[in-house]
Coordinates of C-alpha atoms and ligand atoms in Angstrom, one line a residue:
M20 CA -26.3 16.2 23.0
G21 CA -25.0 17.5 19.5
L22 CA -26.2 17.8 15.9
V23 CA -24.8 15.6 13.5
V24 CA -26.1 15.6 10.2
Q25 CA -24.4 12.0 8.1
K26 CA -24.5 11.2 3.6
Y27 CA -24.6 8.7 2.9
G28 CA -23.4 8.5 -0.9
G29 CA -24.8 5.7 -4.1
T30 CA -23.1 2.8 -3.3
S31 CA -23.6 2.9 0.7
V32 CA -27.5 2.6 0.1
A33 CA -27.0 0.5 -3.3
D34 CA -29.9 -2.3 -2.0
L35 CA -31.9 -3.3 0.5
E36 CA -29.8 -4.7 3.1
R37 CA -27.1 -1.9 2.9
I38 CA -29.7 0.7 3.6
E39 CA -30.6 -1.4 7.0
N40 CA -26.5 -1.3 7.2
V41 CA -27.2 2.4 6.8
A42 CA -30.2 1.8 9.3
R43 CA -27.5 0.7 11.8
R44 CA -25.1 3.4 12.1
V45 CA -27.9 6.0 12.2
I46 CA -29.5 4.3 15.7
K47 CA -25.7 4.1 16.6
E48 CA -25.1 7.7 16.0
K49 CA -28.9 8.7 18.1
E50 CA -28.4 5.7 21.2
S51 CA -25.0 7.6 21.3
G52 CA -26.9 11.0 22.6
N53 CA -26.8 13.1 19.2
D54 CA -30.1 14.4 16.9
V55 CA -29.0 13.1 13.8
V56 CA -30.5 14.2 10.5
V57 CA -29.4 12.1 7.3
V58 CA -28.8 12.6 3.7
L59 CA -29.1 10.6 1.2
S60 CA -27.7 9.3 -2.4
A61 CA -30.4 7.4 -4.3
M62 CA -28.9 4.1 -5.1
A63 CA -25.4 3.3 -7.0
G64 CA -26.3 3.4 -10.9
E65 CA -30.1 4.6 -10.3
T66 CA -29.7 8.7 -12.1
D67 CA -27.5 7.2 -14.5
R68 CA -30.5 4.8 -15.7
L69 CA -32.8 7.9 -15.4
I70 CA -30.9 9.9 -16.9
N71 CA -30.6 6.9 -20.0
L72 CA -34.6 7.1 -19.7
A73 CA -34.8 10.7 -20.1
Q74 CA -32.4 10.8 -23.4
Q75 CA -34.3 8.5 -24.9
A76 CA -37.2 10.0 -24.7
A77 CA -35.6 13.4 -26.0
A78 CA -32.6 13.7 -27.5
D79 CA -32.3 17.3 -25.3
P80 CA -34.9 16.8 -22.2
D81 CA -36.6 19.5 -21.4
P82 CA -34.9 21.0 -18.2
R83 CA -37.6 21.0 -16.1
E84 CA -39.0 17.8 -16.6
Y85 CA -35.6 16.3 -16.0
D86 CA -34.6 17.1 -12.8
A87 CA -38.0 16.0 -11.6
L88 CA -37.4 12.6 -13.5
I89 CA -33.9 12.4 -11.9
S90 CA -34.5 13.3 -8.5
T91 CA -36.4 10.5 -7.9
G92 CA -33.8 7.7 -7.2
E93 CA -33.3 10.1 -4.1
Q94 CA -37.0 9.4 -3.2
V95 CA -36.8 6.0 -3.2
T96 CA -33.4 5.2 -0.3
V97 CA -35.0 8.3 2.1
T98 CA -38.2 6.2 2.5
L99 CA -37.2 3.0 2.4
L100 CA -34.2 4.1 5.4
A101 CA -37.1 6.1 7.1
M102 CA -39.6 2.6 6.6
M103 CA -36.5 0.5 8.5
L104 CA -36.0 3.2 11.4
K105 CA -39.8 2.7 12.0
R106 CA -39.4 -1.0 11.8
L107 CA -36.3 -0.9 14.0
G108 CA -38.4 1.1 16.7
Y109 CA -37.4 5.0 15.8
R110 CA -39.3 7.0 15.1
A111 CA -38.1 8.3 11.5
R112 CA -39.1 11.4 8.9
S113 CA -38.2 11.3 5.3
F114 CA -38.6 15.2 3.3
L115 CA -37.9 15.5 -0.3
G116 CA -36.8 19.3 -1.0
H117 CA -40.3 20.6 -1.6
Q118 CA -41.4 19.2 1.5
I119 CA -38.2 21.0 3.7
K120 CA -37.8 23.7 1.6
I121 CA -35.2 23.2 0.6
N122 CA -34.9 26.8 -1.9
T123 CA -32.7 26.9 -5.0
D124 CA -32.0 29.4 -7.8
R125 CA -34.0 28.6 -10.9
A126 CA -30.7 26.8 -13.6
F127 CA -31.9 23.4 -13.6
K128 CA -29.5 20.2 -13.4
K129 CA -27.3 22.6 -11.6
A130 CA -28.8 24.6 -9.3
R131 CA -27.5 26.1 -6.3
I132 CA -29.2 26.7 -3.0
V133 CA -30.3 29.9 -1.3
K134 CA -31.9 28.8 2.1
I135 CA -33.5 25.7 3.6
D136 CA -36.2 26.7 5.9
T137 CA -35.6 24.4 9.3
R138 CA -38.6 24.4 10.8
K139 CA -39.9 21.4 10.0
I140 CA -36.7 20.1 10.6
R141 CA -36.4 21.1 14.1
E142 CA -40.0 20.5 14.9
E143 CA -39.5 16.8 14.2
L144 CA -36.0 17.0 16.3
K145 CA -37.8 18.1 19.2
K146 CA -40.1 15.0 19.1
G147 CA -36.9 12.7 19.2
A148 CA -37.4 11.9 15.3
I149 CA -34.7 11.1 13.3
I150 CA -34.8 13.4 9.7
V151 CA -34.2 11.5 6.2
V152 CA -33.3 14.1 3.9
A153 CA -33.0 13.4 0.2
G154 CA -29.9 14.5 -1.1
F155 CA -29.3 16.8 -4.8
Q156 CA -32.8 18.2 -5.2
G157 CA -34.8 21.7 -4.2
V158 CA -37.5 23.6 -5.2
D159 CA -37.4 26.4 -7.4
E160 CA -39.4 29.9 -6.7
E161 CA -42.1 28.7 -8.5
N162 CA -41.8 24.7 -6.7
N163 CA -40.1 23.1 -10.2
I164 CA -38.2 20.7 -8.6
T165 CA -34.6 21.0 -9.2
T166 CA -31.1 19.3 -8.9
L167 CA -27.9 20.3 -8.1
G168 CA -25.6 18.6 -10.1
R169 CA -24.2 15.1 -10.1
G170 CA -23.2 14.7 -7.1
G171 CA -24.8 16.9 -4.8
S172 CA -26.2 15.6 -2.0
D173 CA -23.0 16.5 -0.5
T174 CA -24.0 19.8 -1.5
S175 CA -27.2 19.2 0.5
A176 CA -25.8 17.3 3.0
V177 CA -23.2 20.5 4.2
A178 CA -25.7 23.1 3.7
L179 CA -28.1 21.2 6.2
A180 CA -25.6 21.1 8.3
A181 CA -24.6 24.7 8.1
A182 CA -27.9 26.2 8.2
L183 CA -29.3 24.1 11.4
K184 CA -25.5 25.1 13.2
A185 CA -24.7 21.2 13.1
D186 CA -21.4 20.3 15.3
V187 CA -20.2 18.0 12.3
C188 CA -21.5 16.6 8.6
E189 CA -19.9 13.4 8.2
I190 CA -19.8 12.6 4.5
Y191 CA -19.8 8.6 4.4
T192 CA -18.8 6.8 0.9
D193 CA -16.9 3.4 -0.8
V194 CA -13.7 4.8 0.3
D195 CA -12.3 6.2 3.9
G196 CA -11.0 9.2 3.9
V197 CA -9.1 11.5 1.2
Y198 CA -6.2 10.2 -0.5
T199 CA -2.6 11.6 -1.8
T200 CA -3.9 10.7 -5.3
D201 CA -6.3 7.9 -6.2
P202 CA -5.5 4.4 -4.4
N203 CA -7.1 2.9 -7.9
I204 CA -3.9 4.2 -9.8
Y205 CA -1.0 3.8 -7.2
D206 CA -0.6 1.5 -4.6
K207 CA 1.2 4.4 -2.5
A208 CA -1.7 6.4 -1.9
R209 CA -1.5 7.5 1.6
R210 CA -4.7 8.6 3.7
L211 CA -4.7 12.2 5.5
D212 CA -5.6 12.6 8.4
K213 CA -6.9 16.2 8.3
I214 CA -6.9 18.8 5.0
S215 CA -7.9 22.5 4.6
Y216 CA -10.9 23.4 3.0
D217 CA -8.8 25.7 0.1
E218 CA -7.0 22.0 -0.7
M219 CA -10.2 20.2 -0.8
L220 CA -12.2 22.4 -2.4
E221 CA -8.4 22.6 -5.6
M222 CA -8.6 18.6 -5.3
A223 CA -12.7 18.6 -6.1
R224 CA -12.4 21.1 -8.9
A225 CA -8.5 19.3 -9.9
G226 CA -10.8 16.0 -10.7
A227 CA -10.6 13.8 -7.2
K228 CA -14.4 12.7 -7.4
V229 CA -14.5 12.3 -3.3
L230 CA -16.2 16.0 -2.9
H231 CA -18.9 17.8 -4.8
P232 CA -16.8 21.4 -5.0
R233 CA -20.3 23.1 -4.3
S234 CA -19.9 21.3 -0.9
V235 CA -16.5 22.4 -0.2
E236 CA -17.1 25.6 -0.4
L237 CA -19.9 26.2 1.1
A238 CA -18.2 24.3 4.3
K239 CA -15.7 26.8 4.1
K240 CA -17.6 29.4 3.9
F241 CA -20.1 28.6 7.2
E242 CA -16.9 26.6 9.2
V243 CA -19.0 22.9 9.3
P244 CA -16.1 20.8 9.8
V245 CA -16.8 17.9 7.3
Y246 CA -15.6 14.2 7.8
V247 CA -15.0 11.6 5.1
K248 CA -15.6 8.2 6.4
S249 CA -16.2 4.3 5.2
S250 CA -19.8 3.1 5.4
F251 CA -18.3 0.4 5.7
S252 CA -15.7 0.1 7.8
D253 CA -15.2 2.0 11.5
A254 CA -11.9 3.8 10.3
N255 CA -11.0 6.9 11.2
G256 CA -11.7 8.8 7.8
T257 CA -10.5 12.1 6.8
L258 CA -11.2 15.5 8.8
V259 CA -11.6 18.5 6.1
T260 CA -11.5 22.1 8.5
K261 CA -9.5 25.3 8.6
E262 CA -5.9 25.3 8.2
D263 CA -3.3 24.9 10.7
K264 CA 0.5 25.4 11.3
D265 CA 0.6 21.6 10.3
M266 CA -0.9 22.0 7.1
E267 CA 2.0 24.0 6.0
K268 CA 4.6 21.4 6.6
E269 CA 3.5 19.9 4.0
V270 CA 4.4 21.4 0.3
V271 CA 2.4 18.7 -1.6
S272 CA -0.7 16.8 -0.1
G273 CA -2.0 15.6 -3.3
V274 CA -2.3 14.5 -6.8
T275 CA -4.9 14.4 -9.0
Y276 CA -6.1 13.9 -12.4
D277 CA -9.0 15.0 -14.4
R278 CA -9.9 12.8 -17.6
D279 CA -12.4 14.8 -18.2
Q280 CA -10.8 18.0 -20.2
A281 CA -10.8 18.2 -24.3
K282 CA -8.6 21.0 -25.8
I283 CA -9.5 23.6 -27.9
T284 CA -7.5 25.4 -30.3
V285 CA -7.8 28.3 -32.1
V286 CA -5.3 28.9 -34.8
N287 CA -4.1 32.7 -36.5
V288 CA -6.5 34.3 -34.2
P289 CA -6.0 38.6 -35.1
D290 CA -4.5 39.9 -32.0
R291 CA -7.3 43.0 -31.3
P292 CA -9.5 43.8 -29.0
G293 CA -13.1 42.2 -28.5
I294 CA -11.4 38.9 -29.9
A295 CA -11.5 36.8 -26.9
A296 CA -14.6 37.7 -25.6
R297 CA -16.7 37.0 -29.2
L298 CA -15.6 33.3 -28.5
F299 CA -16.1 33.2 -24.7
T300 CA -19.3 34.6 -24.6
P301 CA -21.3 31.8 -26.7
L302 CA -19.9 29.4 -24.4
A303 CA -20.9 31.1 -21.2
E304 CA -24.1 32.0 -23.0
H305 CA -24.4 27.7 -23.3
N306 CA -23.5 27.1 -19.7
I307 CA -20.8 25.4 -21.4
M308 CA -17.1 25.7 -18.5
V309 CA -13.9 27.2 -19.4
D310 CA -11.5 25.8 -17.2
M311 CA -8.1 26.3 -18.6
I312 CA -6.8 29.5 -21.0
I313 CA -3.9 29.8 -22.9
Q314 CA -2.7 32.7 -25.3
N315 CA 0.1 33.2 -26.3
A316 CA 1.7 37.1 -27.2
S317 CA 1.1 37.4 -31.1
V318 CA 3.6 37.1 -34.3
D319 CA 2.5 39.8 -37.0
S320 CA -0.6 39.9 -35.2
L321 CA -1.9 37.0 -35.2
T322 CA -1.7 34.9 -32.2
D323 CA -3.2 30.5 -31.1
L324 CA -5.4 30.5 -28.1
T325 CA -5.6 27.3 -26.4
F326 CA -8.4 26.2 -23.7
T327 CA -10.1 23.3 -22.1
V328 CA -13.8 22.0 -21.7
S329 CA -15.1 19.1 -20.1
R330 CA -15.6 16.2 -22.5
K331 CA -19.4 16.0 -22.8
D332 CA -19.7 20.0 -24.0
V333 CA -17.0 19.7 -26.6
K334 CA -19.3 18.8 -29.3
Q335 CA -20.9 21.5 -28.8
A336 CA -18.6 24.0 -27.9
S337 CA -16.4 23.1 -31.5
I338 CA -20.0 24.5 -33.3
L339 CA -20.2 27.5 -30.7
V340 CA -15.8 28.1 -31.5
Q341 CA -16.3 27.2 -35.6
D342 CA -19.1 29.6 -35.1
A343 CA -16.8 32.6 -33.8
A344 CA -13.6 31.7 -35.3
K345 CA -15.5 32.5 -39.2
D346 CA -16.7 35.4 -37.7
I347 CA -12.7 36.6 -36.3
G348 CA -10.9 35.9 -39.1
A349 CA -9.3 32.8 -37.3
A350 CA -7.1 30.3 -39.5
N351 CA -9.4 26.8 -38.3
V352 CA -9.8 25.3 -35.1
V353 CA -7.9 21.8 -33.7
I354 CA -9.2 19.7 -31.2
D355 CA -7.9 17.0 -28.9
D356 CA -9.8 14.8 -26.7
S357 CA -7.4 12.9 -26.0
V358 CA -5.4 15.1 -23.3
A359 CA -5.8 14.4 -18.9
K360 CA -5.0 17.9 -16.2
I361 CA -2.0 16.8 -13.9
S362 CA -2.4 18.7 -10.3
I363 CA -0.8 19.0 -7.0
I364 CA -1.2 21.1 -4.6
G365 CA -1.2 21.9 -1.4
V366 CA -0.6 24.9 1.0
G367 CA 2.6 24.6 1.7
M368 CA 3.2 25.9 -1.5
V369 CA 3.0 29.2 -0.8
S370 CA 5.8 29.0 1.4
H371 CA 8.1 26.9 -0.5
S372 CA 10.3 28.0 -4.2
G373 CA 11.1 25.9 -6.7
V374 CA 7.9 23.4 -6.7
A375 CA 7.2 24.5 -10.5
A376 CA 9.9 23.7 -11.2
K377 CA 10.7 20.3 -9.9
M378 CA 7.0 18.7 -10.5
F379 CA 8.2 20.1 -14.1
T380 CA 11.8 18.3 -14.3
T381 CA 10.1 15.2 -12.8
L382 CA 7.4 15.1 -16.1
A383 CA 10.1 15.7 -18.4
K384 CA 12.1 12.3 -16.9
E385 CA 9.3 10.5 -18.1
G386 CA 9.0 12.0 -21.6
I387 CA 6.0 13.8 -20.9
N388 CA 5.3 16.3 -22.5
I389 CA 3.3 20.0 -21.5
E390 CA 1.2 20.8 -23.0
M391 CA -0.5 23.6 -21.6
I392 CA 0.0 25.2 -17.6
S393 CA -2.0 26.9 -15.0
T394 CA -1.6 28.1 -11.2
S395 CA -3.1 28.6 -8.3
E396 CA -1.5 30.0 -4.7
I397 CA -2.0 26.4 -4.4
K398 CA -2.1 24.7 -7.3
I399 CA -0.1 23.9 -10.3
S400 CA -2.0 21.7 -13.1
C401 CA -0.3 20.6 -16.2
V402 CA -2.4 19.1 -19.3
V403 CA -0.5 16.1 -20.6
K404 CA -1.4 13.1 -22.6
A405 CA -4.9 11.2 -21.8
K406 CA -2.1 8.0 -22.1
Y407 CA 0.6 9.2 -19.5
T408 CA -2.0 10.1 -17.1
E409 CA -1.1 6.7 -14.4
L410 CA 2.7 7.5 -14.8
A411 CA 2.0 11.4 -14.2
V412 CA 0.1 10.5 -11.1
M413 CA 2.8 8.2 -10.0
V414 CA 6.5 9.8 -10.3
L415 CA 4.7 12.9 -8.6
H416 CA 3.6 11.2 -6.5
D417 CA 7.5 9.8 -5.9
A418 CA 9.2 12.4 -6.6
F419 CA 6.8 14.6 -3.8
E420 CA 7.0 11.6 -1.5
L421 CA 3.8 11.7 -0.7
E422 CA 3.9 8.8 0.7
K423 CA 5.5 9.2 4.0
Q424 CA 4.3 11.0 6.8
K425 CA 5.8 14.1 7.4
S426 CA 4.4 16.5 10.4
Ligands
LIG753 N1 -27.3 11.1 -7.3 C1 -27.2 11.9 -7.7 C2 -25.8 11.9 -8.6 O1 -25.8 10.5 -8.7 C3 -26.2 13.0 -6.5 C4 -25.7 12.4 -5.9 O2 -25.0 11.2 -5.4 O3 -24.4 12.9 -5.2 O4 -24.9 12.2 -9.2
MG754 MG1 -20.8 11.1 -4.0

């Protein structure tokens, strides 16, 4: 007998009928002899609705109240599922973050889990219960409700799987796994049978929406095998796991895009110590994440500095940067929010040369200008005009022959 953590996303619990479908899947797992801990998201669209209400109540809602509000969507789904499981003849119990406890730090809207007390869950499992836990939420030291960032219930599930030493964490969603690229953009996208933690992490960070990046970090750290599956079919899904020999054969495993990008250029920055610190410290203080940064070699002690932020942060970022620019005597600040980041990812890159050159040549052939480049060991990203997103994804998918299974 094992222990399985199953997480169901918003579209899988969008209405009572779908929650009933989840109940049947959970029961099937239980009947096969395993203990089951279920983690749920809010009904699709519900968290957005709550956020919208908060923004109508106050332009800049108090973060403590905000988290307490937007965490309520999950309370609805977990209680409904527990009721149904009982009606169907099973012992079931729902838990909110603070009832367990799932302890987090105090960073409202993007709290990190620091500790999970598994006692209550274990007691209930011993009694034969199916446990249903609200995803996305936790509680800080002072008993304030916190949330883990949008899409955070994946992280709740993996963290619970790690804390309970579950055999597997299954993430049920509306797609049947991880694809070489977004099938909505390119119909040649192929489902991967497995993918390494590192590749999945880069994909999630580079814009693939299938898993919350933090959940993959945790899965890697605690070596939790994660299956991404569809709750609407019995297809196999994708296993996210440790890297193996097969995976290295593939130079590139996926192409991702991220349209949530805005580019900020500070023009004619004096080239002297302390400038970058003056520009980026205020952004950090306001919790604005900076993604790519490039600074050119200076001519006559003046240089341009360009970086990207999430589009939702661009307004605030530009105010902060304009302020800093004045301070340091830069000429002006230019904002471009019609850009996208296109990335290719693969552990095989480490041992193959010419991957970057092939990416650049492929984009050049289509007349797509590359505005910024950044690389890691297993990822190359280019910032291009947003209107080229689909084209860039398709030509790169073709160039690296991702529609073909290689191993
Ligand atoms: N309900 C939350 C959201 O919409 C958390 C999640 O679905 O993972 O972001
Ligand atoms: Mg999700």
